[in-house]
Amino acid sequence: AFMSQRDGNPEIYVMNRNGSNVRRLTNNSAADSTPTWSPTGTQVAFTSDRSGSPQIWVMDGEGLNLRRITVGESWADRATWSPAPYNEIAYAGRTGPGFDIKIFSLEQGQIRTVTDGTGSNESPSWAPNGRHLAFASTRAGRTHIFTIARDGNDLRQVTKAGNNVQPSWS
């Protein structure tokens, strides 16, 4: 899955890994971006401003059964789907002037905040085992990479120099 403006507007597309069979999943005048697959490969979460501000939406792998999962958020972005056995989507949700890392449980239909409002916390990335998230935060002055357990405990600063963004686990 990927975002492309090939038709003049940011939309979500899928294709085979050899580049064949390109199919457009979204078709809306709003900007649709940052797709992330469910662990089963049957659903895609993505960011769209079709409701007036960026929010997290989920659809099946064919672009059907669209639903918004962030209700009550003023701004939500950068969804990332947890690996199995968890069925959760982490994202950055606006809280005041900055963002916090939040997790939506698809099983429970509930959102919980895992960062504490210190600094602006963005670009969550799940660990391969689903027990931790890495994210970028300004809580230490400059933008650094931190990790936190999925329950909001065990916060650790990983980088100490420069400005660091968009973490990704191996």
XYZ file of N, CA and C in Angstrom, residues 7-155:
447
model
N -3.275 10.771 -9.633
C -4.545 11.228 -10.195
C -4.873 12.652 -9.766
N -3.869 13.386 -9.243
C -4.051 14.784 -8.889
C -4.377 15.058 -7.437
N -4.604 14.018 -6.635
C -4.979 14.177 -5.235
C -4.348 13.027 -4.447
N -3.863 13.260 -3.237
C -3.286 12.156 -2.460
C -4.329 11.067 -2.160
N -4.077 9.868 -2.658
C -4.968 8.722 -2.474
C -4.146 7.492 -2.089
N -4.817 6.473 -1.558
C -4.164 5.220 -1.182
C -4.315 4.220 -2.329
N -3.221 3.601 -2.684
C -3.168 2.586 -3.733
C -2.518 1.324 -3.187
N -2.759 0.226 -3.866
C -2.045 -1.021 -3.601
C -1.547 -1.567 -4.931
N -0.529 -2.419 -4.872
C -0.025 -3.086 -6.063
C 0.722 -4.336 -5.635
N 0.943 -5.211 -6.568
C 1.759 -6.389 -6.322
C 3.203 -5.958 -6.122
N 3.983 -6.788 -5.489
C 5.362 -6.378 -5.201
C 6.218 -6.234 -6.444
N 5.785 -6.788 -7.578
C 6.531 -6.608 -8.823
C 6.074 -5.358 -9.585
N 5.166 -4.575 -8.982
C 4.701 -3.332 -9.584
C 3.466 -3.473 -10.453
N 2.969 -4.687 -10.599
C 1.783 -4.902 -11.432
C 0.499 -4.743 -10.626
N -0.615 -4.657 -11.321
C -1.949 -4.633 -10.727
C -2.145 -3.469 -9.744
N -1.805 -2.266 -10.168
C -2.000 -1.075 -9.330
C -3.501 -0.795 -9.237
N -3.979 -0.679 -7.989
C -5.400 -0.409 -7.754
C -5.546 0.728 -6.756
N -6.467 1.624 -7.034
C -6.757 2.756 -6.156
C -7.795 2.309 -5.129
N -7.473 2.475 -3.826
C -8.407 2.085 -2.765
C -9.288 3.223 -2.289
N -8.769 4.449 -2.302
C -9.569 5.587 -1.854
C -9.867 6.492 -3.042
N -10.967 7.207 -2.960
C -11.353 8.134 -4.017
C -12.179 9.240 -3.369
N -11.464 10.243 -2.882
C -12.098 11.323 -2.135
C -11.342 12.604 -2.440
N -12.007 13.734 -2.411
C -11.328 15.005 -2.678
C -10.372 15.389 -1.555
N -10.473 14.728 -0.410
C -9.572 14.982 0.716
C -8.237 14.281 0.480
N -7.259 14.627 1.286
C -5.949 13.978 1.215
C -5.968 12.703 2.056
N -5.642 11.570 1.439
C -5.520 10.276 2.122
C -4.051 9.878 2.082
N -3.468 9.525 3.237
C -2.024 9.278 3.284
C -1.660 8.262 4.366
N -0.401 7.986 4.463
C 0.258 7.138 5.465
C -0.479 5.823 5.744
N -0.623 4.953 4.741
C -1.292 3.670 4.972
C -0.443 2.719 5.806
N -1.101 1.887 6.596
C -0.434 0.842 7.371
C -1.325 -0.393 7.381
N -0.753 -1.554 7.092
C -1.513 -2.809 7.010
C -1.745 -3.418 8.383
N -2.872 -4.085 8.532
C -3.125 -4.900 9.724
C -2.197 -6.111 9.657
N -1.923 -6.771 10.790
C -1.041 -7.948 10.774
C -1.560 -9.072 9.871
N -2.853 -9.163 9.685
C -3.426 -10.205 8.833
C -3.403 -9.830 7.363
N -3.114 -8.574 7.055
C -3.089 -8.124 5.673
C -4.464 -7.955 5.066
N -5.487 -7.871 5.903
C -6.855 -7.755 5.388
C -7.439 -6.355 5.533
N -6.781 -5.494 6.308
C -7.276 -4.139 6.528
C -6.129 -3.143 6.411
N -6.490 -1.905 6.119
C -5.523 -0.816 6.018
C -6.029 0.345 6.872
N -5.170 0.879 7.711
C -5.458 2.122 8.432
C -4.703 3.228 7.710
N -5.252 4.443 7.716
C -4.606 5.553 7.031
C -5.108 6.865 7.614
N -4.445 7.958 7.256
C -4.843 9.293 7.687
C -5.603 9.963 6.551
N -6.705 10.628 6.893
C -7.472 11.381 5.905
C -8.066 12.616 6.573
N -8.126 13.710 5.814
C -8.777 14.916 6.334
C -10.187 15.071 5.755
N -10.783 13.976 5.325
C -12.134 14.010 4.732
C -13.211 14.468 5.713
N -12.921 14.457 7.011
C -13.903 14.927 7.997
C -13.622 16.360 8.443
N -12.661 17.029 7.797
C -12.344 18.413 8.118
C -10.972 18.601 8.721
N -10.464 17.604 9.441
C -9.106 17.632 9.969
C -8.552 16.217 9.868
N -7.231 16.049 9.864
C -6.668 14.704 9.744
C -7.159 13.780 10.860
N -7.633 12.609 10.462
C -8.136 11.590 11.380
C -7.672 10.222 10.885
N -7.791 9.208 11.738
C -7.408 7.851 11.368
C -8.652 7.088 10.923
N -8.544 6.452 9.783
C -9.619 5.671 9.175
C -9.129 4.252 8.934
N -10.038 3.309 8.877
C -9.727 1.912 8.579
C -10.652 1.449 7.455
N -10.111 0.649 6.557
C -10.909 0.040 5.487
C -10.374 -1.361 5.247
N -11.135 -2.173 4.537
C -10.608 -3.488 4.200
C -9.620 -3.347 3.043
N -8.936 -4.417 2.719
C -7.885 -4.389 1.704
C -8.364 -4.135 0.297
N -9.671 -4.078 0.109
C -10.248 -3.754 -1.193
C -10.753 -2.318 -1.251
N -10.606 -1.566 -0.145
C -11.063 -0.185 -0.090
C -12.513 -0.040 0.351
N -13.106 -1.111 0.872
C -14.502 -1.102 1.305
C -14.586 -1.074 2.831
N -15.804 -0.927 3.346
C -16.064 -0.932 4.795
C -15.250 0.122 5.530
N -15.266 1.327 5.007
C -14.530 2.462 5.561
C -15.168 2.927 6.863
N -14.319 3.154 7.888
C -14.817 3.715 9.140
C -13.734 4.541 9.816
N -14.168 5.607 10.458
C -13.266 6.488 11.197
C -13.128 5.937 12.605
N -11.887 5.813 13.087
C -11.692 5.283 14.447
C -11.336 6.361 15.455
N -10.900 7.536 14.996
C -10.569 8.619 15.924
C -11.736 9.593 15.963
N -12.520 9.465 16.991
C -13.665 10.350 17.181
C -13.345 11.226 18.386
N -13.541 12.520 18.257
C -13.235 13.425 19.362
C -11.816 13.971 19.318
N -11.024 13.568 18.345
C -9.666 14.105 18.190
C -9.733 15.349 17.317
N -8.953 16.377 17.657
C -8.899 17.554 16.794
C -7.968 17.308 15.614
N -7.003 16.380 15.800
C -6.019 16.085 14.755
C -5.382 14.753 15.105
N -5.322 13.835 14.161
C -4.684 12.532 14.381
C -3.907 12.162 13.129
N -2.715 11.595 13.303
C -1.856 11.321 12.150
C -0.907 10.165 12.456
N -0.311 9.642 11.394
C 0.750 8.638 11.446
C 0.349 7.337 12.150
N -0.719 6.740 11.692
C -1.149 5.461 12.265
C -0.129 4.372 11.978
N 0.024 3.461 12.924
C 0.862 2.276 12.733
C 0.179 1.110 13.438
N -0.017 0.017 12.717
C -0.751 -1.138 13.234
C 0.195 -2.041 14.004
N -0.227 -2.479 15.167
C 0.604 -3.355 15.998
C 0.732 -4.732 15.365
N 1.827 -5.424 15.657
C 1.935 -6.807 15.202
C 1.028 -7.715 16.033
N 0.764 -8.903 15.520
C -0.009 -9.895 16.277
C 0.765 -10.242 17.546
N 0.125 -10.570 18.639
C -1.287 -10.895 18.764
C -2.159 -9.678 19.090
N -1.548 -8.506 19.216
C -2.313 -7.309 19.553
C -3.070 -6.830 18.327
N -4.184 -6.229 18.527
C -4.962 -5.666 17.431
C -5.209 -4.206 17.772
N -4.130 -3.420 17.681
C -4.166 -2.026 18.092
C -3.503 -1.139 17.043
N -3.937 0.095 17.014
C -3.350 1.085 16.116
C -2.837 2.240 16.959
N -1.542 2.512 16.872
C -0.954 3.661 17.557
C -0.925 4.837 16.580
N -1.057 6.040 17.103
C -1.029 7.239 16.277
C -0.669 8.429 17.148
N -0.392 9.558 16.494
C -0.144 10.812 17.204
C -1.430 11.628 17.180
N -1.942 11.990 18.363
C -3.156 12.782 18.475
C -2.849 14.124 19.121
N -3.402 15.184 18.564
C -3.134 16.520 19.108
C -3.724 16.657 20.506
N -2.890 17.174 21.406
C -3.318 17.485 22.770
C -2.742 18.855 23.094
N -3.545 19.876 22.961
C -3.047 21.238 23.175
C -2.134 21.637 22.039
N -0.990 22.254 22.359
C -0.096 22.720 21.298
C 0.722 21.598 20.652
N 0.796 20.445 21.283
C 1.593 19.346 20.752
C 0.772 18.096 20.513
N 1.452 16.970 20.448
C 0.823 15.678 20.198
C 1.205 14.686 21.285
N 0.360 13.697 21.493
C 0.659 12.568 22.359
C 0.467 11.287 21.569
N 1.144 10.233 22.005
C 0.975 8.928 21.382
C -0.235 8.266 22.025
N -1.153 7.837 21.165
C -2.378 7.196 21.614
C -2.512 5.848 20.925
N -3.234 4.952 21.580
C -3.446 3.612 21.026
C -4.937 3.326 20.994
N -5.421 2.917 19.813
C -6.812 2.511 19.650
C -6.865 0.991 19.637
N -7.645 0.416 20.545
C -7.853 -1.026 20.582
C -9.048 -1.360 19.701
N -8.818 -2.102 18.622
C -9.925 -2.474 17.742
C -10.862 -3.447 18.440
N -10.339 -4.269 19.332
C -11.161 -5.230 20.065
C -12.116 -4.528 21.020
N -11.606 -3.535 21.760
C -12.415 -2.838 22.760
C -13.074 -1.567 22.226
N -12.581 -1.054 21.087
C -13.116 0.189 20.544
C -12.779 1.393 21.403
N -11.681 1.326 22.154
C -11.306 2.397 23.077
C -9.920 2.937 22.757
N -9.734 4.219 23.110
C -8.452 4.893 22.923
C -7.815 5.137 24.278
N -6.524 4.873 24.380
C -5.788 5.219 25.594
C -4.536 6.013 25.197
N -4.163 6.961 26.024
C -2.989 7.792 25.791
C -1.822 7.187 26.544
N -0.677 6.999 25.866
C 0.469 6.372 26.534
C 1.582 7.360 26.876
N 1.593 8.557 26.272
C 2.555 9.573 26.697
C 1.830 10.589 27.571
N 2.595 11.397 28.281
C 2.021 12.214 29.354
C 1.834 13.693 29.042
N 1.898 14.099 27.782
C 1.696 15.503 27.447
C 2.952 16.346 27.521
N 4.075 15.758 27.898
C 5.330 16.493 27.939
C 5.900 16.565 26.529
N 6.154 17.774 26.040
C 6.666 17.941 24.680
C 5.630 17.535 23.652
N 6.074 17.409 22.425
C 5.223 16.920 21.348
C 5.739 15.546 20.937
N 4.874 14.554 20.943
C 5.241 13.157 20.733
C 4.592 12.665 19.449
N 5.426 12.236 18.482
C 4.907 11.934 17.156
C 5.597 10.708 16.539
N 5.071 10.276 15.396
C 5.630 9.206 14.571
C 5.855 7.898 15.327
N 4.809 7.320 15.918
C 4.998 6.057 16.634
C 5.363 4.910 15.690
N 6.144 3.977 16.208
C 6.545 2.786 15.461
C 6.580 1.609 16.434
N 5.829 0.547 16.126
C 5.759 -0.627 17.002
C 7.034 -1.457 16.939
N 7.452 -1.986 18.070
C 8.511 -2.993 18.096
C 7.972 -4.258 17.429
N 8.830 -5.094 16.861
C 8.353 -6.305 16.188
C 7.506 -7.222 17.072
N 7.737 -7.208 18.396
C 6.939 -8.047 19.295
C 5.688 -7.346 19.812
N 5.498 -6.068 19.477
C 4.309 -5.326 19.861
C 4.281 -4.853 21.302
N 5.366 -5.043 22.041
C 5.354 -4.671 23.457
C 5.808 -3.235 23.720
N 6.463 -2.608 22.749
C 6.955 -1.241 22.912
C 6.700 -0.425 21.650
N 6.743 0.884 21.820
C 6.690 1.823 20.711
C 7.924 2.710 20.757
N 8.471 3.027 19.603
C 9.467 4.088 19.492
C 8.712 5.293 18.946
N 9.147 6.501 19.308
C 8.503 7.707 18.817
C 9.470 8.875 18.929
N 9.193 9.928 18.175
C 9.982 11.154 18.237
C 9.302 12.104 19.210
N 10.107 12.804 20.024
C 9.539 13.711 21.018
C 10.453 14.902 21.257
N 9.818 16.040 21.572
C 10.568 17.247 21.937
C 10.673 17.390 23.452
N 10.312 16.371 24.213
C 10.294 16.452 25.674
C 11.663 16.740 26.287
N 12.745 16.517 25.541
C 14.093 16.771 26.052
C 14.719 17.998 25.397
N 13.891 18.874 24.831
C 14.398 20.064 24.149
C 14.391 19.860 22.645
N 15.451 19.301 22.111
C 15.484 18.954 20.690
C 14.616 17.719 20.459
N 14.432 17.358 19.205
C 13.634 16.170 18.892
C 14.517 14.934 18.998
N 14.130 14.027 19.893
C 14.877 12.790 20.110
C 13.940 11.599 20.000
N 14.548 10.427 19.888
C 13.787 9.185 19.813
C 13.692 8.589 21.217
N 12.480 8.180 21.571
C 12.195 7.548 22.850
C 11.505 6.219 22.586
N 11.534 5.345 23.578
C 10.714 4.133 23.549
C 9.845 4.140 24.802
N 8.710 3.456 24.686
C 7.779 3.341 25.803
C 7.031 2.019 25.669
N 6.725 1.402 26.784
C 5.936 0.166 26.757
C 4.522 0.489 26.307
N 3.840 -0.490 25.743
C 2.483 -0.262 25.211
C 1.496 0.146 26.300
N 1.840 -0.084 27.577
C 0.956 0.333 28.675
C 1.311 1.729 29.204
N 2.297 2.397 28.584
C 2.681 3.741 29.005
C 3.792 3.782 30.035
N 4.315 2.642 30.433
C 5.423 2.578 31.394
C 6.750 2.454 30.658
N 7.840 2.509 31.424
C 9.185 2.236 30.923
C 9.624 3.195 29.816
N 9.441 4.503 30.017
C 9.875 5.513 29.057
C 11.393 5.600 29.059
